[in-house]
Short mmCIF file of C-alpha atoms and ligand atoms in Angstrom, two decimals:
data_model
loop_
_atom_site.label_atom_id
_atom_site.label_comp_id
_atom_site.label_asym_id
_atom_site.label_seq_id
_atom_site.Cartn_x
_atom_site.Cartn_y
_atom_site.Cartn_z
CA UNK A 1190 -0.78 -3.27 -21.42
CA UNK A 1191 3.25 -3.79 -20.11
CA UNK A 1192 3.89 -4.42 -17.27
CA UNK A 1193 7.80 -4.92 -15.52
CA UNK A 1194 7.28 -8.22 -13.94
CA UNK A 1195 10.46 -9.41 -12.86
CA UNK A 1196 11.11 -5.87 -10.90
CA UNK A 1197 7.77 -6.51 -8.93
CA UNK A 1198 8.62 -10.04 -8.77
CA UNK A 1199 12.18 -10.10 -7.23
CA UNK A 1200 9.80 -7.26 -4.89
CA UNK A 1201 8.14 -10.29 -3.76
CA UNK A 1202 10.85 -12.38 -3.20
CA UNK A 1203 12.06 -9.89 -0.72
CA UNK A 1204 9.19 -10.60 0.68
CA UNK A 1205 9.35 -13.39 1.10
CA UNK A 1206 12.82 -13.59 2.21
CA UNK A 1207 12.49 -11.21 4.87
CA UNK A 1208 9.51 -12.54 5.97
CA UNK A 1209 8.14 -9.12 6.06
CA UNK A 1210 4.73 -9.51 7.52
CA UNK A 1211 3.61 -6.00 5.77
CA UNK A 1212 3.05 -8.35 2.73
CA UNK A 1213 1.31 -10.41 4.89
CA UNK A 1214 -2.77 -10.93 3.19
CA UNK A 1215 -0.86 -8.69 -0.15
CA UNK A 1216 0.16 -12.44 -1.53
CA UNK A 1217 0.13 -16.12 -0.86
CA UNK A 1218 3.47 -18.60 -1.58
CA UNK A 1219 2.88 -21.85 -2.46
CA UNK A 1220 5.49 -24.25 -2.36
CA UNK A 1221 5.75 -26.52 -5.18
CA UNK A 1222 7.60 -30.04 -3.51
CA UNK A 1223 6.15 -29.68 -0.71
CA UNK A 1224 2.44 -29.22 -1.54
CA UNK A 1225 2.05 -25.97 0.91
CA UNK A 1226 1.27 -22.95 1.01
CA UNK A 1227 2.22 -19.13 3.34
CA UNK A 1228 2.08 -15.65 4.13
CA UNK A 1229 5.08 -14.06 3.88
CA UNK A 1230 6.29 -13.88 7.49
CA UNK A 1231 5.61 -17.65 7.90
CA UNK A 1232 8.52 -18.57 10.46
CA UNK A 1233 9.17 -21.95 8.34
CA UNK A 1234 12.80 -22.82 6.72
CA UNK A 1235 13.25 -20.26 3.21
CA UNK A 1236 12.07 -21.98 0.27
CA UNK A 1237 14.13 -22.22 -2.96
CA UNK A 1238 12.78 -19.51 -5.74
CA UNK A 1239 12.64 -22.03 -8.88
CA UNK A 1240 9.89 -23.69 -6.54
CA UNK A 1241 7.74 -20.83 -5.14
CA UNK A 1242 4.69 -20.31 -6.79
CA UNK A 1243 2.38 -16.87 -5.78
CA UNK A 1244 -0.74 -16.61 -5.46
CA UNK A 1245 -3.13 -13.18 -4.74
CA UNK A 1246 -5.68 -14.65 -2.54
CA UNK A 1247 -5.44 -18.29 -0.20
CA UNK A 1248 -8.38 -19.56 -2.35
CA UNK A 1249 -6.10 -19.55 -6.10
CA UNK A 1250 -3.83 -21.29 -3.90
CA UNK A 1251 -5.78 -24.03 -3.13
CA UNK A 1252 -7.99 -24.03 -6.39
CA UNK A 1253 -4.25 -25.20 -7.23
CA UNK A 1254 -3.46 -27.83 -5.31
CA UNK A 1255 -1.87 -26.65 -1.84
CA UNK A 1256 -2.52 -27.18 1.19
CA UNK A 1257 -2.21 -24.18 4.33
CA UNK A 1258 0.80 -24.19 6.24
CA UNK A 1259 0.39 -25.53 9.93
CA UNK A 1260 2.41 -22.93 11.49
CA UNK A 1261 1.92 -19.50 9.59
CA UNK A 1262 -2.19 -20.88 9.14
CA UNK A 1263 -2.42 -18.61 6.28
CA UNK A 1264 -6.51 -18.57 6.04
CA UNK A 1265 -6.48 -17.32 9.17
CA UNK A 1266 -4.45 -13.81 8.17
CA UNK A 1267 -7.42 -11.05 8.36
CA UNK A 1268 -8.34 -12.87 11.28
CA UNK A 1269 -5.64 -11.87 12.97
CA UNK A 1270 -4.34 -8.51 11.53
CA UNK A 1271 -8.32 -7.30 12.59
CA UNK A 1272 -6.89 -9.41 15.97
CA UNK A 1273 -3.87 -6.69 16.05
CA UNK A 1274 -6.41 -3.95 15.07
CA UNK A 1275 -8.83 -5.53 18.10
CA UNK A 1276 -5.71 -5.54 20.70
CA UNK A 1277 -4.16 -1.60 20.15
CA UNK A 1278 -7.13 -0.02 20.62
CA UNK A 1279 -8.59 -1.67 23.54
CA UNK A 1280 -4.56 -0.35 24.98
CA UNK A 1281 -5.61 2.63 23.25
CA UNK A 1282 -9.15 2.92 25.32
CA UNK A 1283 -8.10 1.89 28.40
CA UNK A 1284 -6.06 5.03 29.32
CA UNK A 1285 -3.98 4.97 31.68
CA UNK A 1286 -5.41 1.74 33.45
CA UNK A 1287 -2.86 -1.03 31.98
CA UNK A 1288 0.11 -0.52 33.74
CA UNK A 1289 1.98 -4.92 32.34
CA UNK A 1290 1.76 -6.33 29.14
CA UNK A 1291 -0.62 -9.30 31.93
CA UNK A 1292 -3.17 -6.07 32.46
CA UNK A 1293 -3.49 -5.62 28.60
CA UNK A 1294 -3.34 -9.66 27.42
CA UNK A 1295 -6.34 -9.85 30.10
CA UNK A 1296 -8.28 -7.07 28.80
CA UNK A 1297 -7.94 -7.98 24.87
CA UNK A 1298 -9.33 -11.79 26.36
CA UNK A 1299 -5.87 -13.63 24.88
CA UNK A 1300 -2.93 -15.57 26.74
CA UNK A 1301 -0.11 -13.44 27.05
CA UNK A 1302 2.03 -15.90 25.50
CA UNK A 1303 -0.28 -14.58 22.19
CA UNK A 1304 -0.55 -11.47 23.11
CA UNK A 1305 3.21 -11.19 22.47
CA UNK A 1306 3.23 -12.71 19.25
CA UNK A 1307 0.55 -10.42 17.86
CA UNK A 1308 2.72 -7.81 18.89
CA UNK A 1309 5.86 -8.84 17.30
CA UNK A 1310 4.22 -10.47 14.66
CA UNK A 1311 3.20 -6.97 13.11
CA UNK A 1312 4.97 -4.01 15.27
CA UNK A 1313 8.30 -5.92 15.89
CA UNK A 1314 8.03 -4.89 19.73
CA UNK A 1315 7.01 -6.77 22.57
CA UNK A 1316 3.90 -5.50 24.75
CA UNK A 1317 6.08 -4.39 27.12
CA UNK A 1318 7.44 -2.12 24.85
CA UNK A 1319 4.85 -0.98 23.49
CA UNK A 1320 3.12 -0.16 25.98
CA UNK A 1321 6.49 1.53 27.55
CA UNK A 1322 6.69 3.96 24.30
CA UNK A 1323 3.18 4.89 24.59
CA UNK A 1324 3.46 6.10 27.96
CA UNK A 1325 6.72 7.77 27.33
CA UNK A 1326 5.22 9.75 23.74
CA UNK A 1327 2.61 10.61 25.68
CA UNK A 1328 4.06 12.16 27.92
CA UNK A 1329 6.51 13.61 25.80
CA UNK A 1330 3.72 15.07 23.54
CA UNK A 1331 1.77 16.79 26.74
CA UNK A 1332 5.19 18.62 28.02
CA UNK A 1333 5.21 20.21 24.56
CA UNK A 1334 2.26 21.49 24.63
CA UNK A 1335 3.09 23.30 28.07
CA UNK A 1336 0.93 21.04 29.94
CA UNK A 1337 1.57 21.55 33.78
CA UNK A 1338 3.88 18.15 35.15
CA UNK A 1339 1.32 16.80 37.33
CA UNK A 1340 -1.30 17.08 34.12
CA UNK A 1341 0.90 15.17 32.22
CA UNK A 1342 1.82 12.06 34.63
CA UNK A 1343 -1.74 11.56 34.68
CA UNK A 1344 -2.07 11.88 30.62
CA UNK A 1345 1.36 10.38 29.90
CA UNK A 1346 -0.88 7.28 30.84
CA UNK A 1347 -2.14 6.53 27.48
CA UNK A 1348 -1.96 9.10 24.78
CA UNK A 1349 -5.43 8.32 21.94
CA UNK A 1350 -2.56 10.07 19.88
CA UNK A 1351 0.88 8.15 20.12
CA UNK A 1352 3.26 8.01 17.53
CA UNK A 1353 4.08 4.49 18.29
CA UNK A 1354 0.63 3.45 17.42
CA UNK A 1355 0.59 5.50 14.35
CA UNK A 1356 3.72 3.60 13.29
CA UNK A 1357 2.39 0.68 14.57
CA UNK A 1358 -0.61 1.18 12.35
CA UNK A 1359 1.44 1.81 9.25
CA UNK A 1360 3.43 -1.74 10.32
CA UNK A 1361 0.62 -3.40 10.61
CA UNK A 1362 -0.08 -2.05 7.50
CA UNK A 1363 -4.17 -0.56 7.45
CA UNK A 1364 -2.93 -2.35 3.40
CA UNK A 1365 -3.34 -5.51 2.75
CA UNK A 1366 -6.59 -5.67 4.77
CA UNK A 1367 -7.77 -3.06 2.13
CA UNK A 1368 -5.90 -5.29 -0.33
CA UNK A 1369 -7.65 -8.48 0.34
CA UNK A 1370 -11.16 -7.53 1.19
CA UNK A 1371 -11.41 -5.66 -2.71
CA UNK A 1372 -12.88 -2.23 -1.57
CA UNK A 1373 -15.60 -4.64 0.63
CA UNK A 1374 -17.85 -1.75 1.82
CA UNK A 1375 -17.00 0.72 -1.08
CA UNK A 1376 -18.48 2.70 -2.65
CA UNK A 1377 -16.63 3.36 -6.21
CA UNK A 1378 -17.63 5.97 -8.88
CA UNK A 1379 -16.41 4.66 -12.22
CA UNK A 1380 -16.40 6.45 -16.13
CA UNK A 1381 -14.38 5.00 -19.28
CA UNK A 1382 -13.66 7.86 -21.45
CA UNK A 1383 -11.97 8.98 -24.77
CA UNK A 1384 -8.16 11.05 -24.59
CA UNK A 1385 -5.45 11.75 -26.34
CA UNK A 1386 -3.95 8.48 -25.14
CA UNK A 1387 -6.70 6.40 -26.29
CA UNK A 1388 -9.62 5.11 -23.11
CA UNK A 1389 -9.41 5.64 -19.59
CA UNK A 1390 -11.12 4.46 -16.81
CA UNK A 1391 -11.05 6.99 -13.65
CA UNK A 1392 -12.69 5.45 -10.43
CA UNK A 1393 -12.92 7.13 -6.91
CA UNK A 1394 -14.59 7.01 -3.87
CA UNK A 1395 -15.91 10.28 -2.29
CA UNK A 1396 -12.20 10.43 -0.33
CA UNK A 1397 -10.33 10.94 -3.94
CA UNK A 1398 -9.63 8.89 -7.04
CA UNK A 1399 -8.76 5.23 -6.76
CA UNK A 1400 -7.66 4.66 -10.47
CA UNK A 1401 -7.12 6.32 -13.27
CA UNK A 1402 -5.94 3.56 -16.63
CA UNK A 1403 -5.60 3.52 -19.95
CA UNK A 1404 -6.20 0.74 -22.43
CA UNK A 1405 -7.17 0.38 -26.01
CA UNK A 1406 -10.38 -1.09 -25.29
CA UNK A 1407 -13.52 -0.46 -22.93
CA UNK A 1408 -13.08 -3.82 -21.82
CA UNK A 1409 -10.25 -4.15 -20.72
CA UNK A 1410 -10.38 -1.42 -18.36
CA UNK A 1411 -13.25 -2.40 -17.12
CA UNK A 1412 -11.75 -5.85 -16.59
CA UNK A 1413 -8.74 -4.44 -14.55
CA UNK A 1414 -11.41 -2.10 -12.31
CA UNK A 1415 -13.01 -5.05 -11.07
CA UNK A 1416 -10.13 -7.66 -11.15
CA UNK A 1417 -8.76 -4.84 -8.40
CA UNK A 1418 -12.20 -4.26 -6.51
CA UNK A 1419 -14.01 -6.84 -6.67
CA UNK A 1420 -16.40 -6.58 -3.50
CA UNK A 1421 -16.45 -2.94 -3.93
CA UNK A 1422 -19.78 -1.37 -4.92
CA UNK A 1423 -18.83 -0.28 -8.28
CA UNK A 1424 -21.10 2.58 -10.19
CA UNK A 1425 -20.96 3.59 -13.87
CA UNK A 1426 -21.42 6.95 -13.91
CA UNK A 1427 -19.27 9.93 -14.51
CA UNK A 1428 -21.23 12.64 -13.41
CA UNK A 1429 -19.75 13.23 -9.71
CA UNK A 1430 -15.86 12.96 -11.73
CA UNK A 1431 -16.67 15.08 -14.57
CA UNK A 1432 -14.25 17.56 -13.34
CA UNK A 1433 -11.53 15.65 -13.05
CA UNK A 1434 -12.38 14.27 -16.38
CA UNK A 1435 -12.26 17.83 -17.61
CA UNK A 1436 -8.76 18.79 -15.66
CA UNK A 1437 -7.27 15.30 -16.91
CA UNK A 1438 -8.20 16.59 -20.98
CA UNK A 1439 -7.27 19.48 -20.06
CA UNK A 1440 -3.87 18.69 -18.94
CA UNK A 1441 -3.31 16.22 -22.07
CA UNK A 1442 -4.12 18.61 -24.14
CA UNK A 1443 -1.34 21.23 -22.37
CA UNK A 1444 -3.18 23.92 -20.84
CA UNK A 1445 -2.92 22.24 -17.23
CA UNK A 1446 0.36 21.57 -15.61
CA UNK A 1447 -1.07 20.13 -12.44
CA UNK A 1448 -3.74 18.41 -11.22
CA UNK A 1449 -4.99 18.63 -8.24
CA UNK A 1450 -6.97 15.46 -7.45
CA UNK A 1451 -7.18 13.76 -4.51
CA UNK A 1452 -6.41 10.16 -3.93
CA UNK A 1453 -7.78 7.09 -2.71
CA UNK A 1454 -5.16 5.43 -2.58
CA UNK A 1455 -3.77 2.58 -0.22
CA UNK A 1456 -0.36 0.57 -0.32
CA UNK A 1457 2.28 -0.32 1.76
CA UNK A 1458 3.83 2.37 3.60
CA UNK A 1459 7.87 2.31 1.29
CA UNK A 1460 5.38 2.60 -1.73
CA UNK A 1461 3.53 5.37 -0.90
CA UNK A 1462 7.43 6.99 0.37
CA UNK A 1463 8.27 6.30 -3.88
CA UNK A 1464 4.43 7.57 -5.11
CA UNK A 1465 5.07 10.91 -3.26
CA UNK A 1466 8.26 11.15 -4.39
CA UNK A 1467 7.25 11.24 -7.55
CA UNK A 1468 4.04 13.49 -7.60
CA UNK A 1469 7.21 16.08 -6.41
CA UNK A 1470 8.55 15.65 -9.60
CA UNK A 1471 8.20 19.19 -11.35
CA UNK A 1472 6.12 19.13 -14.63
CA UNK A 1473 8.70 18.63 -17.93
CA UNK A 1474 11.40 17.24 -15.59
CA UNK A 1475 11.98 13.35 -15.56
CA UNK A 1476 14.35 11.05 -12.98
CA UNK A 1477 15.93 7.97 -12.72
CA UNK A 1478 15.12 5.52 -10.70
CA UNK A 1479 18.31 5.62 -8.43
CA UNK A 1480 18.07 9.24 -7.91
CA UNK A 1481 14.59 8.78 -6.68
CA UNK A 1482 15.42 5.63 -4.95
CA UNK A 1483 18.42 7.92 -2.52
CA UNK A 1484 15.47 10.74 -2.17
CA UNK A 1485 13.84 9.16 -0.33
CA UNK A 1486 16.81 7.26 1.24
CA UNK A 1487 17.05 4.44 0.45
CA UNK A 1488 19.26 4.38 -2.09
CA UNK A 1489 20.39 0.40 -2.68
CA UNK A 1490 16.08 0.48 -3.79
CA UNK A 1491 16.92 1.45 -7.08
CA UNK A 1492 14.35 -1.99 -8.09
CA UNK A 1493 12.26 -1.58 -5.49
CA UNK A 1494 11.18 1.99 -7.02
CA UNK A 1495 11.34 0.77 -10.47
CA UNK A 1496 8.12 -2.05 -9.16
CA UNK A 1497 6.27 0.72 -6.66
CA UNK A 1498 6.31 2.85 -10.66
CA UNK A 1499 5.24 -0.14 -11.46
CA UNK A 1500 2.47 -0.62 -9.35
CA UNK A 1501 0.68 3.00 -9.36
CA UNK A 1502 -2.48 2.70 -10.21
CA UNK A 1503 -3.58 6.23 -10.22
CA UNK A 1504 -1.58 7.60 -14.23
CA UNK A 1505 -0.61 11.39 -14.56
CA UNK A 1506 -2.14 11.68 -11.28
CA UNK A 1507 1.25 10.17 -9.95
CA UNK A 1508 3.15 11.62 -12.77
CA UNK A 1509 5.51 7.81 -13.04
CA UNK A 1510 5.68 8.87 -16.13
CA UNK A 1511 8.31 11.18 -15.79
CA UNK A 1512 10.90 8.25 -13.99
CA UNK A 1513 13.20 7.08 -15.84
CA UNK A 1514 16.40 4.57 -16.99
CA UNK A 1515 19.35 6.54 -15.55
CA UNK A 1516 21.34 6.43 -19.01
CA UNK A 1517 18.03 8.71 -19.90
CA UNK A 1518 16.56 6.03 -21.78
CA UNK A 1519 12.75 5.76 -21.83
CA UNK A 1520 12.27 3.06 -19.20
CA UNK A 1521 8.87 0.75 -19.27
CA UNK A 1522 5.37 2.55 -18.55
CA UNK A 1523 2.89 0.55 -16.95
CA UNK A 1524 0.29 1.83 -20.13
CA UNK A 1525 2.86 1.64 -22.60
CA UNK A 1526 5.70 3.38 -23.68
CA UNK A 1527 4.23 5.20 -26.58
CA UNK A 1528 1.85 6.81 -24.40
CA UNK A 1529 5.26 7.39 -21.54
CA UNK A 1530 6.55 9.28 -24.41
CA UNK A 1531 4.10 11.37 -26.04
CA UNK A 1532 3.64 12.48 -22.42
CA UNK A 1533 7.57 13.30 -22.12
CA UNK A 1534 7.13 14.76 -25.17
CA UNK A 1535 3.92 17.04 -24.84
CA UNK A 1536 5.33 17.95 -21.13
CA UNK A 1537 8.90 19.20 -22.49
CA UNK A 1538 7.03 21.22 -25.25
CA UNK A 1539 4.70 23.30 -22.71
CA UNK A 1540 7.48 23.40 -19.60
CA UNK A 1541 8.58 26.66 -19.48
ZN1 ZN B 1822 3.95 -21.47 6.46
#
């Protein structure tokens, strides 16, 4: 299996430098010189890059001999994420009763100071801003829907469909929690089957597929799935997946050009945007990393785009094989350059 590791490391390093709370719970970093491990948003002094070690979870950091940081309290990250979701839903449910940050804090059973730290860390906004935006948004929404002004003023207390809450949820990162929990309480059906590209594993929930990968070894494929969703209930059963497996083989035979397969993947907002852009690349065409970066409105993020490609969990459905180097050369592919070349020439041959 081929991975573009250095780029991914940059991605991680950038998250540390930016103290990006979106990555809290996604990874932990240990500082060799101090023996302490932190979450990316930790306010402490940035370590030097060479003294950092990255861990997927806090247990691994502890096993490697690191101690939890007293400032960012990395072991409490999951609790803090649950807390912020709770706090936001207290605001949601309160309708127009919460008018001030202190009322909000009291309803959530927190001190005002704790509430402020939470909202600033995870949404980048003070409690007052959140209340204000939420009211304004609900008001605008209500007006737009053609309601009477008086009714709007009443509804504007707190709308349940506030865009700010959506924005906050994105920023809060349902994703890190998903990563952290590794599919807890989720049932995932999977099947390992033979394709023109070697062995493949397909796995999905009732909402859609969460993994499609290739390798020469069935054992490796199962290990990959188990590692990613170690807390999920994994059920070896091809029956619910058979329609999609047929579609994939048709596609590999050149008889199907659009894979209409629903996805159930979770990631950061940035990666979701990259993957969406990749799915818009037409069959038989390619895009460079930098052009894709421009298309998503992040012209300087070509390296992060490459990292997002390397992290794609669903081959073919998100056709990251259609993303190549600027100079037209085939670049790395999570499932091997050989497979990427076969896919590109097959699509070229069958495209009209
Ligand atoms: Zn820390």
